[in-house]
Coordinates of C-alpha atoms in Angstrom, one line a residue:
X1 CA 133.0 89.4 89.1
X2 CA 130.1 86.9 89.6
X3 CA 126.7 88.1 88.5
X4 CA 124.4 89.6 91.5
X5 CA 121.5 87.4 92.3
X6 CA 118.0 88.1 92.0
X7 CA 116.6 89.5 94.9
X8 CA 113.1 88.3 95.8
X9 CA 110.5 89.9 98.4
X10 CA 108.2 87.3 99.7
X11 CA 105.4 89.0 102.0
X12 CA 103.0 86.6 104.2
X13 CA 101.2 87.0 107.6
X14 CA 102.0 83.6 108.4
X15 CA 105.6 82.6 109.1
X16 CA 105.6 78.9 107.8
X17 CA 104.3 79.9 104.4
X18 CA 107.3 82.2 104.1
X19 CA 109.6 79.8 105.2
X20 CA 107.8 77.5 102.7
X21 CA 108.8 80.5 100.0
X22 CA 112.0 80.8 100.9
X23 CA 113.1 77.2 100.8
X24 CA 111.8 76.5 97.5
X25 CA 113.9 79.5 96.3
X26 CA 117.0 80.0 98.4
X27 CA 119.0 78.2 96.3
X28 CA 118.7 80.5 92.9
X29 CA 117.9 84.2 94.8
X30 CA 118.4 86.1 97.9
X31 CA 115.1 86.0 99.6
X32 CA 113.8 88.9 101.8
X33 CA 110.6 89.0 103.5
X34 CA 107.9 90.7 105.6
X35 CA 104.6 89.8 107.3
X36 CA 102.8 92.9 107.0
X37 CA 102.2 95.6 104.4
X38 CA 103.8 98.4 106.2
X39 CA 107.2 96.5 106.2
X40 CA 106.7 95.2 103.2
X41 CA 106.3 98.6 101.5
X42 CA 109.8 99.9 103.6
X43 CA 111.6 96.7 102.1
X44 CA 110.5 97.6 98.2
X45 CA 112.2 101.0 98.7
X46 CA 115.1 99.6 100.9
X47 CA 116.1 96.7 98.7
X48 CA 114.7 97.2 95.1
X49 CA 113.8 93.5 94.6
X50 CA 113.7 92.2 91.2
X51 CA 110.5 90.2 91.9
X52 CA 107.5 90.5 94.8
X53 CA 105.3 87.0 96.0
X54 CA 102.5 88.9 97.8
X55 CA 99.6 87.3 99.7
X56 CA 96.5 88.7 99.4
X57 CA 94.5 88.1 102.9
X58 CA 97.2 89.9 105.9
X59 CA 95.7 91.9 108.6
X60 CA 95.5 95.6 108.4
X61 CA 97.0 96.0 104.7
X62 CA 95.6 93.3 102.6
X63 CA 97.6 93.0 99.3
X64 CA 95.6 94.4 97.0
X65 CA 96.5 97.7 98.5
X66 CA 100.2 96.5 98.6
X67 CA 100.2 96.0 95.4
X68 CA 99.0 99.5 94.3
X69 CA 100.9 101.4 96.5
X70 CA 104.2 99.6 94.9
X71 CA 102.9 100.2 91.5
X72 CA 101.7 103.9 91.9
X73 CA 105.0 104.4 92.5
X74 CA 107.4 105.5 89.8
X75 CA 110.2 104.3 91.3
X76 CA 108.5 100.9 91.9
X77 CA 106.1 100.5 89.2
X78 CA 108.1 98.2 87.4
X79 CA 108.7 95.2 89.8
X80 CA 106.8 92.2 89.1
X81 CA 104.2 91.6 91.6
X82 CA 102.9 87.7 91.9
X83 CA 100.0 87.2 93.9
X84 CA 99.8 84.3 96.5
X85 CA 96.6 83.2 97.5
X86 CA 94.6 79.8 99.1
X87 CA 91.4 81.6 97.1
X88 CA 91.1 80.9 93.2
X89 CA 88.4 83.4 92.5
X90 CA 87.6 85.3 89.9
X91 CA 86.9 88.4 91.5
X92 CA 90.3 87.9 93.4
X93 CA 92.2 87.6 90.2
X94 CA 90.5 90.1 88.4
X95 CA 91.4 92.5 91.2
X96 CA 95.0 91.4 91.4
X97 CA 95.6 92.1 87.8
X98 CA 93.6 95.9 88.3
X99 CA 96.3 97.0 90.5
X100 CA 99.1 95.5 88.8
X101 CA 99.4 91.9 89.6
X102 CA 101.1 89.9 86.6
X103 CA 100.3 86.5 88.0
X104 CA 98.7 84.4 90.4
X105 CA 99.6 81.3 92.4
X106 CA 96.9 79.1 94.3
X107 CA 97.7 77.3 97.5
X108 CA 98.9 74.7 98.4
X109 CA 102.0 75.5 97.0
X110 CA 103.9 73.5 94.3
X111 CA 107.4 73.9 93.9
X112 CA 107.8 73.3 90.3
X113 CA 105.0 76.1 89.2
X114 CA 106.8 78.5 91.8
X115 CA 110.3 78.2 90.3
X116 CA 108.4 77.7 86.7
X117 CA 107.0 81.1 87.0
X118 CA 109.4 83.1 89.2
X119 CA 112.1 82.0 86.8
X120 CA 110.1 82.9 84.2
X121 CA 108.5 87.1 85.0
X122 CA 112.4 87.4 86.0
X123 CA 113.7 86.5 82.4
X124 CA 110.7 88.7 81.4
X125 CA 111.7 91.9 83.5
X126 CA 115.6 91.3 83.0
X127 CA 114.5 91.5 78.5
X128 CA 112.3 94.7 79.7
X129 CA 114.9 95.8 81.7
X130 CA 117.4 96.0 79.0
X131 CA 115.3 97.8 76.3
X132 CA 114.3 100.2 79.4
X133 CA 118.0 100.9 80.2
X134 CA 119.1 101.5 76.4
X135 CA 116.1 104.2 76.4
X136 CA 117.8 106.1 79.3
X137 CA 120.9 106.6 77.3
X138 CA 122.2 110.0 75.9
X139 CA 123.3 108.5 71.7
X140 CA 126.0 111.2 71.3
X141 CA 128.1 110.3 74.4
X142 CA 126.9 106.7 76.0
X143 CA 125.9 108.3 79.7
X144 CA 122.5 108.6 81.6
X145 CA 119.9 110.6 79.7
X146 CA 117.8 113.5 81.4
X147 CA 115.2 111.0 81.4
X148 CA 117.1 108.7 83.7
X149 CA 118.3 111.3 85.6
X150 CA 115.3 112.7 86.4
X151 CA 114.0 109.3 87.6
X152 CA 117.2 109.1 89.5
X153 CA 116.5 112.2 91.3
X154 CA 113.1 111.3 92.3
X155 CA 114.0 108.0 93.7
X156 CA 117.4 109.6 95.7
X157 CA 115.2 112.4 97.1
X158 CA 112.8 110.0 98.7
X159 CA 115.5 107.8 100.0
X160 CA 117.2 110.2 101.6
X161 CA 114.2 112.3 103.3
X162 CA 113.4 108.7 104.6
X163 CA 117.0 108.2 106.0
X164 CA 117.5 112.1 106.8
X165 CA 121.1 111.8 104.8
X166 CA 122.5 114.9 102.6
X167 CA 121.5 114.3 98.6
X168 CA 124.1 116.7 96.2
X169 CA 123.5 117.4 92.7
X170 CA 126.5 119.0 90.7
X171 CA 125.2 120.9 87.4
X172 CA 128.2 121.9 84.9
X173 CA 128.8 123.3 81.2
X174 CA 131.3 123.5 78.5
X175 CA 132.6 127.5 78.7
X176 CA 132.1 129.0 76.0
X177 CA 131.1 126.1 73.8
X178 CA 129.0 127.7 71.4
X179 CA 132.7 129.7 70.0
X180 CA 133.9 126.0 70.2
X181 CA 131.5 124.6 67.7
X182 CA 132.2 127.7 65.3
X183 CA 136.0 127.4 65.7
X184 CA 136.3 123.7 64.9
X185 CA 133.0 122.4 63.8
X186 CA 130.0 120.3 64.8
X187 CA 131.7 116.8 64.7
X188 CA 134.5 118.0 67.1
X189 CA 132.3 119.4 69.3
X190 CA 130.5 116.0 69.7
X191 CA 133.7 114.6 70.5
X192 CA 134.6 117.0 73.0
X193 CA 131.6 116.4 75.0
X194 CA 132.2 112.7 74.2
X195 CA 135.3 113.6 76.1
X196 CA 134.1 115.4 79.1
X197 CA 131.5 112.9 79.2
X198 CA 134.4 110.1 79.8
X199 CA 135.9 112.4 82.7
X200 CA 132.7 112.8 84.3
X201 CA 132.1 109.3 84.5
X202 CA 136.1 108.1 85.3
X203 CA 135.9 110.0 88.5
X204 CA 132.2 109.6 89.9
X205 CA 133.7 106.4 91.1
X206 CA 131.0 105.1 93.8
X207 CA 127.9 103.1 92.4
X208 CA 125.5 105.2 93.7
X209 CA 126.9 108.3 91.9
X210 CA 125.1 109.1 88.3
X211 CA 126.8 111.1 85.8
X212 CA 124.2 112.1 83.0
X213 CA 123.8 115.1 80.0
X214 CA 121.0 117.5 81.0
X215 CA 121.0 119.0 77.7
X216 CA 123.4 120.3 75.0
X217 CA 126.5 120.8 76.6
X218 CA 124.7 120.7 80.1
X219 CA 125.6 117.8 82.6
X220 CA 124.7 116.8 85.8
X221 CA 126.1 114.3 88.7
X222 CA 123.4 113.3 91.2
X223 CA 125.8 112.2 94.6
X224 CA 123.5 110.6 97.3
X225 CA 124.7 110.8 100.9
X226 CA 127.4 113.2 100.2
X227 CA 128.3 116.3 102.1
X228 CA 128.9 119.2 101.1
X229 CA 132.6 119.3 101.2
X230 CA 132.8 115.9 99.6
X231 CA 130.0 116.7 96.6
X232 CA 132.6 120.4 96.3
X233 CA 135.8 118.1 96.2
X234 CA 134.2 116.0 93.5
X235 CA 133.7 118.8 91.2
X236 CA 136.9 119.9 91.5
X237 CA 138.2 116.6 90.4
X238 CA 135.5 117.2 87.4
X239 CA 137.1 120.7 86.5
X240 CA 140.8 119.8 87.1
X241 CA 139.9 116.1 85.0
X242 CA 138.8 118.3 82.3
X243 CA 141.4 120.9 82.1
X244 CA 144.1 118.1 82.2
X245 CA 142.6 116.8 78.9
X246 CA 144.0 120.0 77.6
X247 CA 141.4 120.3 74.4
X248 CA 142.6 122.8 72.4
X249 CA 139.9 125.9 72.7
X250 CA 141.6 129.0 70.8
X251 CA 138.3 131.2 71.3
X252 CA 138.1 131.0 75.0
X253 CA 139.0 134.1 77.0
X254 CA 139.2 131.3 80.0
X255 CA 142.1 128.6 78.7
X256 CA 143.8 128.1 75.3
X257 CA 142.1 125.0 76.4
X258 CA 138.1 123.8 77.5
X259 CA 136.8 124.2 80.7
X260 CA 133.9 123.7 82.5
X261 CA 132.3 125.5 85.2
X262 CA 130.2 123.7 87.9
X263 CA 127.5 124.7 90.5
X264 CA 127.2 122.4 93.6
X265 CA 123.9 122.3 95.9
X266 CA 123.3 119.9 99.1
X267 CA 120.2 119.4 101.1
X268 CA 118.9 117.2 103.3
X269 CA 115.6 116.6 101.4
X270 CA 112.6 116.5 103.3
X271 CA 109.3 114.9 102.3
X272 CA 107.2 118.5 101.7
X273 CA 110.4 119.4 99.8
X274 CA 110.6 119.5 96.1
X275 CA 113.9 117.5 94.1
X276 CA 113.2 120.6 91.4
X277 CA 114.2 123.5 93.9
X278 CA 117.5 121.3 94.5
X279 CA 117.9 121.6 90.4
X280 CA 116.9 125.6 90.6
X281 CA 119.9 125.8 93.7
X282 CA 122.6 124.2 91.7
X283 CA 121.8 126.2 88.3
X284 CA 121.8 128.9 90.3
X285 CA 125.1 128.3 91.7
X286 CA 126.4 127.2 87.6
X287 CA 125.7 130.9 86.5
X288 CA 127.4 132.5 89.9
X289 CA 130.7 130.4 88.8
X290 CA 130.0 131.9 85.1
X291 CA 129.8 135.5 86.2
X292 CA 132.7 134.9 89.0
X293 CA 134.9 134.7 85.6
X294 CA 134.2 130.5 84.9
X295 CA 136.5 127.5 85.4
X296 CA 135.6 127.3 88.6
X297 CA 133.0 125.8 91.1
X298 CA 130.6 127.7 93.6
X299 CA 128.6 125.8 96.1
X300 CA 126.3 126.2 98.9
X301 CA 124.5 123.7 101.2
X302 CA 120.7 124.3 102.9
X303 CA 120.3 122.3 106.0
X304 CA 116.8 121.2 105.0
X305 CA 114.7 121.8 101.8

């Protein structure tokens, strides 16, 4: 599969000097634009670009505030944000780097410094990107981390309060795994979460689906714009994936084998809302399916939260 290309905001007032922009780059990235803050700010959390060329003097939102907004963000805060700009002052650069800037270009444009430096903060941000990414990754089984996942959640509650679609979070544990480790020891109890792990991850088949340990022998699967019934079918493919691994378990009243239990919670998040009381609903749900006898899943939906 060909490598994805580098997707590149360019935000100007002025149509020719996007259309300037985009020809000088159209070749090597996939160029979106906007000629106004407002939009500008909807396409960062639309489209996630890998880059920003910002000028500074647009009506109503100048780009100063642009460029705070994107980097008060969490979300957002890492995407490069060049300033464009016919001024070469001081005071204008000094402000640009305040709120986040990482560059400047002057006007008139020159091709050559444009694709000098765009080339060059992407190569930047794709090294950062890769120490960033090996941070969010649990050591003992090679899936998300809580950090990433809380990140995750963050960014898939806002997206979906903006696009009023259901967000489903799936919180699961080993049964009894505590009587696991004391039965057969430490080491194979890292394996069998290593395992579980793999099964977690082979059937949360959709890109937009994370699969990440919340803690000890705690997961979670975040499922953005998925019902209900689909985020409930999904877990039962977790517990049935899980069971079919047949790991031998003699001290579990369950199985002769491990098992897993799983809460399921959907909501259509709204923007007073809070992506921890969709964590509290699911964990909730997790100890119901414990007390209802475990190896099972319990779910519930909440039209709004």
């Amino acid at each position: 599969m060909a490598e994805s290309r580098p997707k590149i905001l360019v935000v100007d007032d002025i149509p020719s000097n996007v259309h300037v922009l985009s020809r000088i780059l159209k070749d090597d990235y996939d160029i979106y634009f906007a000629t106004d803050g407002d939009k500008a700010l909807d396409l960062v959390q639309a489209r996630m670009p890998d880059l920003v060329l910002l000028d500074i003097m647009m009506p109503g939102m100048d780009g100063f505030e642009v460029c705070r907004r994107i980097k008060a963000d969490p979300a957002t805060h890492d995407i490069p944000v060049i300033f464009i700009s016919a001024k070469s002052e001081v005071e204008d650069e000094t402000r640009g780097l305040e709120v986040g800037a990482i560059d400047f270009i002057t006007k008139p444009i020159s091709p050559p410094i444009v694709k000098a430096r765009v080339r060059n903060h992407l190569l930047l941000k794709r090294q950062t990107d890769l120490l960033r990414s090996l941070s969010f990754l649990d050591g003992l089984t090679g899936i998300a981390n809580r950090r990433r996942f809380d990140e995750a959640m963050t960014r898939e509650w806002r997206r979906c309060a903006r696009s009023h679609q259901p967000l489903s979070l799936i919180i699961l544990d080993v049964d009894h795994f505590k009587a696991y480790n004391d039965q057969y020891g430490h080491q194979v109890g890292d394996e069998c979460l290593r395992v579980v792990a793999e099964v977690l991850s082979d059937r949360a088949r959709r890109p937009s689906d994370l699969v990440a340990r919340y803690g000890g022998e705690e997961f979670v699967c975040l499922l953005p714009e998925t019902d209900g019934p689909g985020a409930t079918r999904v877990a039962e493919g977790f517990r049935a994936g899980v069971a079919e691994r047949r790991i031998p378990h003699a001290q579990s009243p369950v199985a002769p084998y491990v098992t897993i239990s799983l809460g399921v919670a959907t909501v259509i998040p709204s923007a007073a809302g809070s992506p921890e009381r969709l964590a509290e609903m699911a964990d909730q749900l997790l100890y119901r399916a414990k007390r209802a006898g475990r190896n099972r899943v319990q779910d519930a939906t909440v039209p709004v939260l």
